[in-house]
């Protein structure tokens, strides 16, 4: 007999349901008795005791379904130690609800912030298993997160569509891809869709270099250019400022423009006289059915999580490293971010074929 709790926290992504299905099928297939408690809307459900008991029926037919059957919310890690507006100690409340239900463990699906709280609960003595989700693929200690390749598909399709329009109209197009802190999604979607210029937070850009790249294409007879720009792309002159001034400069941009892409578009238009357009697929990138790769990854991670629960082996993230599913101690990875190394092979390969990174 096992009693497990489960929650999905932070921004949603594809394959959350597929992963939970993997865990529950992996347990139900190997246990005579299993009770699964789903906490609603992320840590909120665990804090306020909002849960429902789930049956195998809940996990049937959800391999392909986007979103999360449990709902989700953002509960910032930095506020976890602060009491809520009614003075409730959130960490104590989570522990109490865990113990009240006599759970054997809590399975937590989420990104970096979620992982930090998962580690805090582990330090507080709860049995935790973390499963790495995010379209950003920025979780340290795993080569891949589920959601990433599904989002790459959507961002790539968007840029593909823009490509034909850009070529017909001889325009410069900016497609803004999700990713405030890291550029994995922009890098992969940019390469996959044949973007001419890719701008990511890890490589601050020089506007003059971007204009150079556009003009170089013009000289060679291509009057259109596609830029794949991460939400968190940053101009070089601002990136070089001390933290406080950098924040101020970015806040000023945010006041004047809907996003960094619009500032970039305005600047390029002014300098070159070319016509620019900005397209933002936004939250579409997190939606819809998971791609086959994510369905396989989710099933493998979920199934392995079930094995750890059966073995009573807790306190880990279930990761994929060099193609093998393995456990990674939460204490070793929580709070660390997996950013794009500007010298990585993908970037060197992309530069060799002429893609500009604005540096
Ligand atoms: O972390 C996933 C992510 O989609 C980021 O790529 C994006 O910057 C952010 O979440 C958007 O957050 P929200 O859904 O709260 O607007």
Short mmCIF file of C-alpha atoms and ligand atoms in Angstrom, two decimals:
data_model
loop_
_atom_site.label_atom_id
_atom_site.label_comp_id
_atom_site.label_asym_id
_atom_site.label_seq_id
_atom_site.Cartn_x
_atom_site.Cartn_y
_atom_site.Cartn_z
CA UNK A 1 0.00 0.00 0.00
CA UNK A 2 1.29 3.44 -0.96
CA UNK A 3 -0.24 6.86 -0.45
CA UNK A 4 1.25 9.49 -2.69
CA UNK A 5 0.57 13.17 -3.18
CA UNK A 6 1.09 14.91 -6.49
CA UNK A 7 1.19 18.50 -7.68
CA UNK A 8 2.15 20.59 -10.71
CA UNK A 9 3.53 24.05 -10.01
CA UNK A 10 4.77 27.11 -11.95
CA UNK A 11 4.05 27.83 -15.61
CA UNK A 12 2.37 24.92 -17.35
CA UNK A 13 3.83 23.11 -20.35
CA UNK A 14 3.10 20.13 -22.54
CA UNK A 15 3.49 16.59 -21.12
CA UNK A 16 2.66 17.37 -17.48
CA UNK A 17 -0.29 14.99 -17.75
CA UNK A 18 1.78 12.43 -19.66
CA UNK A 19 4.36 12.44 -16.85
CA UNK A 20 1.79 12.01 -14.07
CA UNK A 21 0.24 9.18 -16.07
CA UNK A 22 3.67 7.50 -16.24
CA UNK A 23 4.09 7.71 -12.45
CA UNK A 24 0.62 6.42 -11.60
CA UNK A 25 0.61 3.62 -14.20
CA UNK A 26 4.07 2.57 -13.01
CA UNK A 27 2.76 2.30 -9.45
CA UNK A 28 -0.69 0.87 -10.14
CA UNK A 29 0.85 -1.87 -12.25
CA UNK A 30 3.07 -2.98 -9.37
CA UNK A 31 0.94 -2.43 -6.26
CA UNK A 32 -2.29 -3.96 -5.04
CA UNK A 33 -3.25 -0.84 -3.17
CA UNK A 34 -2.50 2.73 -4.15
CA UNK A 35 -3.98 6.04 -3.07
CA UNK A 36 -3.16 9.15 -5.11
CA UNK A 37 -3.98 12.61 -3.78
CA UNK A 38 -3.81 15.42 -6.31
CA UNK A 39 -3.19 18.87 -4.82
CA UNK A 40 -4.90 21.55 -6.85
CA UNK A 41 -3.14 24.57 -8.40
CA UNK A 42 0.40 23.83 -7.33
CA UNK A 43 1.74 24.50 -3.85
CA UNK A 44 -1.42 26.49 -3.13
CA UNK A 45 -3.33 23.21 -2.86
CA UNK A 46 -0.75 21.77 -0.50
CA UNK A 47 -0.71 24.90 1.67
CA UNK A 48 -4.49 25.21 1.97
CA UNK A 49 -5.38 21.51 1.90
CA UNK A 50 -7.15 21.71 -1.46
CA UNK A 51 -6.83 18.21 -2.87
CA UNK A 52 -8.84 15.43 -4.38
CA UNK A 53 -8.36 11.72 -4.45
CA UNK A 54 -7.57 10.50 -7.94
CA UNK A 55 -8.37 7.16 -9.48
CA UNK A 56 -6.84 5.33 -12.42
CA UNK A 57 -9.71 6.79 -14.44
CA UNK A 58 -8.19 10.28 -14.03
CA UNK A 59 -4.99 9.12 -15.69
CA UNK A 60 -6.59 7.42 -18.62
CA UNK A 61 -6.55 9.22 -21.99
CA UNK A 62 -4.27 12.03 -20.84
CA UNK A 63 -1.02 11.08 -22.58
CA UNK A 64 -1.73 13.56 -25.37
CA UNK A 65 -3.57 16.22 -23.36
CA UNK A 66 -1.84 19.59 -22.83
CA UNK A 67 -2.03 21.66 -19.63
CA UNK A 68 -2.40 19.91 -16.29
CA UNK A 69 -5.40 18.08 -14.85
CA UNK A 70 -4.36 19.40 -11.42
CA UNK A 71 -4.12 23.08 -12.37
CA UNK A 72 -1.10 25.15 -11.48
CA UNK A 73 -0.03 28.50 -10.04
CA UNK A 74 3.13 30.43 -9.35
CA UNK A 75 4.06 30.49 -5.65
CA UNK A 76 7.43 32.29 -5.48
CA UNK A 77 10.06 30.44 -3.48
CA UNK A 78 11.24 33.65 -1.82
CA UNK A 79 7.78 34.11 -0.25
CA UNK A 80 7.51 30.54 1.07
CA UNK A 81 9.06 31.44 4.40
CA UNK A 82 6.81 34.49 4.74
CA UNK A 83 3.39 34.07 6.36
CA UNK A 84 0.34 34.62 4.12
CA UNK A 85 -2.03 37.61 4.58
CA UNK A 86 -3.78 35.77 7.44
CA UNK A 87 -0.50 34.93 9.17
CA UNK A 88 -0.41 31.28 8.10
CA UNK A 89 3.04 29.66 8.11
CA UNK A 90 3.05 28.14 4.62
CA UNK A 91 5.85 25.64 5.17
CA UNK A 92 4.24 24.34 8.38
CA UNK A 93 0.87 24.15 6.63
CA UNK A 94 2.35 22.07 3.80
CA UNK A 95 3.99 19.71 6.28
CA UNK A 96 0.79 19.34 8.25
CA UNK A 97 -1.29 18.50 5.17
CA UNK A 98 1.33 15.97 4.10
CA UNK A 99 1.26 14.26 7.50
CA UNK A 100 -2.53 14.51 7.88
CA UNK A 101 -2.93 12.40 4.74
CA UNK A 102 -0.15 10.05 5.94
CA UNK A 103 1.59 10.35 2.60
CA UNK A 104 4.55 8.13 1.73
CA UNK A 105 5.84 10.79 -0.61
CA UNK A 106 5.06 13.84 -2.65
CA UNK A 107 5.67 13.88 -6.42
CA UNK A 108 6.31 17.44 -7.58
CA UNK A 109 6.35 18.47 -11.23
CA UNK A 110 7.84 21.87 -11.94
CA UNK A 111 10.67 24.13 -13.02
CA UNK A 112 13.44 25.90 -11.15
CA UNK A 113 11.37 27.81 -8.59
CA UNK A 114 9.24 24.74 -7.89
CA UNK A 115 12.37 22.68 -7.45
CA UNK A 116 13.73 25.07 -4.80
CA UNK A 117 10.55 24.67 -2.74
CA UNK A 118 10.67 20.90 -3.31
CA UNK A 119 14.18 20.91 -1.87
CA UNK A 120 13.06 23.02 1.08
CA UNK A 121 10.34 20.46 1.84
CA UNK A 122 12.95 17.70 1.57
CA UNK A 123 15.10 19.58 4.08
CA UNK A 124 12.02 19.80 6.31
CA UNK A 125 11.87 16.00 6.34
CA UNK A 126 9.27 15.18 3.66
CA UNK A 127 9.82 12.43 1.09
CA UNK A 128 10.07 14.21 -2.25
CA UNK A 129 10.49 13.26 -5.88
CA UNK A 130 10.88 16.05 -8.42
CA UNK A 131 10.15 15.78 -12.14
CA UNK A 132 11.70 18.47 -14.36
CA UNK A 133 9.22 20.38 -16.51
CA UNK A 134 9.68 23.56 -18.51
CA UNK A 135 9.72 24.78 -22.07
CA UNK A 136 12.90 26.68 -21.14
CA UNK A 137 15.06 23.53 -20.65
CA UNK A 138 17.01 25.43 -18.00
CA UNK A 139 17.00 22.92 -15.14
CA UNK A 140 20.50 22.09 -14.00
CA UNK A 141 21.39 18.40 -13.80
CA UNK A 142 19.17 17.11 -16.61
CA UNK A 143 19.98 17.24 -20.31
CA UNK A 144 16.32 17.73 -21.13
CA UNK A 145 13.08 18.87 -19.53
CA UNK A 146 9.69 17.73 -20.80
CA UNK A 147 7.86 20.52 -22.64
CA UNK A 148 10.98 21.80 -24.36
CA UNK A 149 10.73 20.00 -27.69
CA UNK A 150 6.97 20.60 -27.93
CA UNK A 151 7.62 24.33 -27.53
CA UNK A 152 10.47 24.15 -30.06
CA UNK A 153 7.94 22.69 -32.52
CA UNK A 154 5.51 25.57 -32.00
CA UNK A 155 8.13 28.34 -32.13
CA UNK A 156 9.65 26.70 -35.23
CA UNK A 157 6.27 26.50 -36.97
CA UNK A 158 5.67 30.18 -36.21
CA UNK A 159 8.99 31.20 -37.74
CA UNK A 160 8.35 28.91 -40.74
CA UNK A 161 5.08 30.73 -41.41
CA UNK A 162 6.73 34.13 -41.00
CA UNK A 163 9.47 33.09 -43.42
CA UNK A 164 7.15 32.92 -46.42
CA UNK A 165 5.57 36.29 -45.60
CA UNK A 166 8.93 37.93 -44.99
CA UNK A 167 10.22 36.67 -48.34
CA UNK A 168 7.10 37.86 -50.19
CA UNK A 169 7.20 41.36 -48.69
CA UNK A 170 10.96 41.85 -48.40
CA UNK A 171 10.62 42.74 -44.76
CA UNK A 172 12.67 42.20 -41.66
CA UNK A 173 10.70 40.12 -39.16
CA UNK A 174 11.37 39.60 -35.48
CA UNK A 175 9.82 36.55 -33.84
CA UNK A 176 10.00 36.78 -30.06
CA UNK A 177 10.43 33.42 -28.39
CA UNK A 178 9.83 32.68 -24.68
CA UNK A 179 12.80 32.61 -22.32
CA UNK A 180 13.58 35.49 -19.97
CA UNK A 181 16.75 34.11 -18.48
CA UNK A 182 17.96 31.45 -20.90
CA UNK A 183 17.99 31.05 -24.67
CA UNK A 184 17.68 27.30 -25.32
CA UNK A 185 14.24 27.58 -26.88
CA UNK A 186 15.22 30.50 -29.12
CA UNK A 187 18.47 28.79 -30.10
CA UNK A 188 16.81 25.53 -31.13
CA UNK A 189 13.74 27.08 -32.79
CA UNK A 190 16.02 29.60 -34.52
CA UNK A 191 18.29 26.93 -35.97
CA UNK A 192 15.35 24.64 -36.84
CA UNK A 193 13.57 27.37 -38.79
CA UNK A 194 16.59 28.83 -40.55
CA UNK A 195 16.53 32.18 -38.73
CA UNK A 196 19.29 34.52 -39.93
CA UNK A 197 19.92 36.19 -36.59
CA UNK A 198 19.41 34.59 -33.14
CA UNK A 199 19.52 36.73 -30.00
CA UNK A 200 19.64 35.06 -26.59
CA UNK A 201 20.13 36.45 -23.05
CA UNK A 202 23.50 34.71 -22.70
CA UNK A 203 24.99 36.65 -25.65
CA UNK A 204 24.28 40.38 -25.26
CA UNK A 205 23.80 41.90 -28.70
CA UNK A 206 25.33 44.83 -30.51
CA UNK A 207 22.77 46.58 -32.72
CA UNK A 208 25.48 47.58 -35.21
CA UNK A 209 26.32 43.88 -35.75
CA UNK A 210 22.65 43.09 -36.39
CA UNK A 211 22.40 45.83 -38.98
CA UNK A 212 25.65 44.58 -40.53
CA UNK A 213 24.13 41.09 -40.83
CA UNK A 214 20.95 42.45 -42.44
CA UNK A 215 22.98 44.50 -44.95
CA UNK A 216 25.22 41.54 -45.72
CA UNK A 217 22.14 39.54 -46.69
CA UNK A 218 20.86 42.42 -48.81
CA UNK A 219 24.15 42.60 -50.70
CA UNK A 220 23.84 38.90 -51.46
CA UNK A 221 20.36 39.42 -52.86
CA UNK A 222 18.15 38.55 -49.85
CA UNK A 223 15.97 41.53 -49.06
CA UNK A 224 14.33 39.91 -46.07
CA UNK A 225 15.78 38.80 -42.73
CA UNK A 226 14.36 36.75 -39.89
CA UNK A 227 15.42 37.35 -36.31
CA UNK A 228 14.58 34.87 -33.56
CA UNK A 229 14.78 36.93 -30.37
CA UNK A 230 14.46 35.61 -26.82
CA UNK A 231 12.24 37.58 -24.42
CA UNK A 232 15.34 38.14 -22.31
CA UNK A 233 17.67 39.31 -25.10
CA UNK A 234 19.70 42.25 -23.88
CA UNK A 235 21.68 45.01 -25.61
CA UNK A 236 25.42 44.82 -24.94
CA UNK A 237 25.69 48.36 -23.57
CA UNK A 238 23.01 47.58 -20.97
CA UNK A 239 24.40 44.14 -20.07
CA UNK A 240 27.72 45.79 -19.21
CA UNK A 241 26.18 48.14 -16.63
CA UNK A 242 26.31 47.37 -12.89
CA UNK A 243 23.24 45.37 -11.75
CA UNK A 244 21.23 48.31 -10.36
CA UNK A 245 21.73 50.50 -13.42
CA UNK A 246 21.07 47.54 -15.71
CA UNK A 247 17.72 46.92 -14.03
CA UNK A 248 16.86 50.61 -14.34
CA UNK A 249 17.73 50.68 -18.04
CA UNK A 250 15.63 47.57 -18.72
CA UNK A 251 12.73 49.05 -16.73
CA UNK A 252 12.91 52.18 -18.89
CA UNK A 253 12.69 50.03 -22.03
CA UNK A 254 9.73 48.16 -20.52
CA UNK A 255 7.97 51.48 -19.94
CA UNK A 256 8.37 52.58 -23.56
CA UNK A 257 7.93 49.29 -25.44
CA UNK A 258 5.78 46.16 -25.01
CA UNK A 259 9.00 44.09 -25.11
CA UNK A 260 12.67 44.21 -26.14
CA UNK A 261 11.73 43.11 -29.70
CA UNK A 262 9.74 46.29 -30.27
CA UNK A 263 12.66 48.45 -29.17
CA UNK A 264 14.97 46.53 -31.46
CA UNK A 265 12.49 46.87 -34.35
CA UNK A 266 12.19 50.63 -33.80
CA UNK A 267 15.97 51.04 -33.67
CA UNK A 268 16.63 48.98 -36.82
CA UNK A 269 13.85 50.75 -38.70
CA UNK A 270 15.35 54.12 -37.77
CA UNK A 271 18.87 53.10 -38.80
CA UNK A 272 18.07 51.27 -42.04
CA UNK A 273 14.75 52.63 -43.21
CA UNK A 274 13.62 49.03 -43.67
CA UNK A 275 10.10 47.92 -42.78
CA UNK A 276 9.99 45.72 -39.69
CA UNK A 277 7.32 43.58 -38.07
CA UNK A 278 7.25 41.81 -34.72
CA UNK A 279 5.42 38.52 -34.08
CA UNK A 280 5.03 37.04 -30.59
CA UNK A 281 3.64 33.51 -30.28
CA UNK A 282 3.69 33.94 -26.47
CA UNK A 283 1.83 31.36 -24.41
CA UNK A 284 0.95 29.35 -27.51
CA UNK A 285 4.43 27.91 -27.00
CA UNK A 286 3.28 26.18 -23.79
CA UNK A 287 0.01 24.90 -25.20
CA UNK A 288 -1.44 21.97 -27.05
CA UNK A 289 -0.53 18.34 -27.24
CA UNK A 290 3.01 17.19 -26.36
CA UNK A 291 5.19 16.15 -29.30
CA UNK A 292 6.16 12.44 -29.54
CA UNK A 293 9.63 13.09 -28.05
CA UNK A 294 8.06 14.67 -24.95
CA UNK A 295 5.53 11.84 -24.63
CA UNK A 296 8.36 9.32 -24.58
CA UNK A 297 10.49 11.39 -22.17
CA UNK A 298 7.50 12.00 -19.87
CA UNK A 299 6.61 8.32 -19.82
CA UNK A 300 10.20 7.30 -19.07
CA UNK A 301 10.67 9.90 -16.31
CA UNK A 302 7.29 9.06 -14.77
CA UNK A 303 7.93 5.32 -14.91
CA UNK A 304 11.35 5.75 -13.28
CA UNK A 305 9.78 7.95 -10.57
CA UNK A 306 7.41 5.05 -9.84
CA UNK A 307 10.42 2.77 -9.42
CA UNK A 308 11.99 5.15 -6.88
CA UNK A 309 8.70 5.29 -4.96
CA UNK A 310 8.48 1.49 -4.90
CA UNK A 311 12.12 1.40 -3.69
CA UNK A 312 11.39 4.18 -1.14
CA UNK A 313 14.29 6.12 -2.62
CA UNK A 314 13.46 9.80 -2.13
CA UNK A 315 15.00 13.26 -2.27
CA UNK A 316 15.88 13.25 -5.97
CA UNK A 317 15.05 14.81 -9.30
CA UNK A 318 14.43 12.22 -12.01
CA UNK A 319 16.70 13.34 -14.85
CA UNK A 320 17.91 12.27 -18.27
CA UNK A 321 21.67 12.35 -18.72
CA UNK A 322 23.36 11.09 -21.89
CA UNK A 323 20.15 9.31 -22.89
CA UNK A 324 19.82 7.43 -19.57
CA UNK A 325 17.15 8.16 -16.97
CA UNK A 326 18.77 8.58 -13.57
CA UNK A 327 18.27 10.20 -10.18
CA UNK A 328 20.06 13.39 -9.19
CA UNK A 329 20.02 14.51 -5.52
CA UNK A 330 17.83 17.60 -5.16
CA UNK A 331 20.31 19.19 -2.77
CA UNK A 332 22.93 19.20 -5.56
CA UNK A 333 20.82 20.95 -8.19
CA UNK A 334 18.22 23.15 -6.50
CA UNK A 335 18.87 26.85 -7.12
CA UNK A 336 21.17 26.28 -10.10
CA UNK A 337 20.30 27.34 -13.64
CA UNK A 338 21.37 25.61 -16.87
CA UNK A 339 22.20 28.46 -19.21
CA UNK A 340 23.48 28.34 -22.81
CA UNK A 341 27.27 28.43 -22.96
CA UNK A 342 28.10 31.00 -25.69
CA UNK A 343 30.95 28.69 -26.74
CA UNK A 344 28.78 25.56 -26.98
CA UNK A 345 28.83 23.35 -30.07
CA UNK A 346 25.34 24.35 -31.24
CA UNK A 347 26.38 28.00 -31.37
CA UNK A 348 29.70 27.29 -33.06
CA UNK A 349 27.90 25.15 -35.68
CA UNK A 350 25.29 27.86 -36.23
CA UNK A 351 27.92 30.58 -36.60
CA UNK A 352 29.82 28.47 -39.13
CA UNK A 353 26.81 28.48 -41.46
CA UNK A 354 26.45 32.24 -41.14
CA UNK A 355 23.86 32.70 -38.40
CA UNK A 356 24.56 35.92 -36.52
CA UNK A 357 24.20 36.15 -32.73
CA UNK A 358 24.62 39.89 -32.75
CA UNK A 359 28.06 39.67 -31.13
O1 LIG B 1 9.16 29.40 -17.47
C1 LIG B 1 8.32 29.20 -18.54
C2 LIG B 1 7.91 30.51 -19.18
O2 LIG B 1 7.03 30.22 -20.24
C3 LIG B 1 9.06 31.39 -19.68
O3 LIG B 1 9.61 30.98 -20.90
C4 LIG B 1 8.36 32.72 -19.76
O4 LIG B 1 9.31 33.76 -19.72
C5 LIG B 1 7.47 32.70 -18.55
O5 LIG B 1 7.23 31.33 -18.26
C6 LIG B 1 6.15 33.41 -18.72
O6 LIG B 1 5.49 33.39 -17.50
P1 LIG B 1 3.94 33.67 -17.27
O7 LIG B 1 3.18 32.49 -17.78
O8 LIG B 1 3.81 33.83 -15.81
O9 LIG B 1 3.60 34.90 -18.07
#
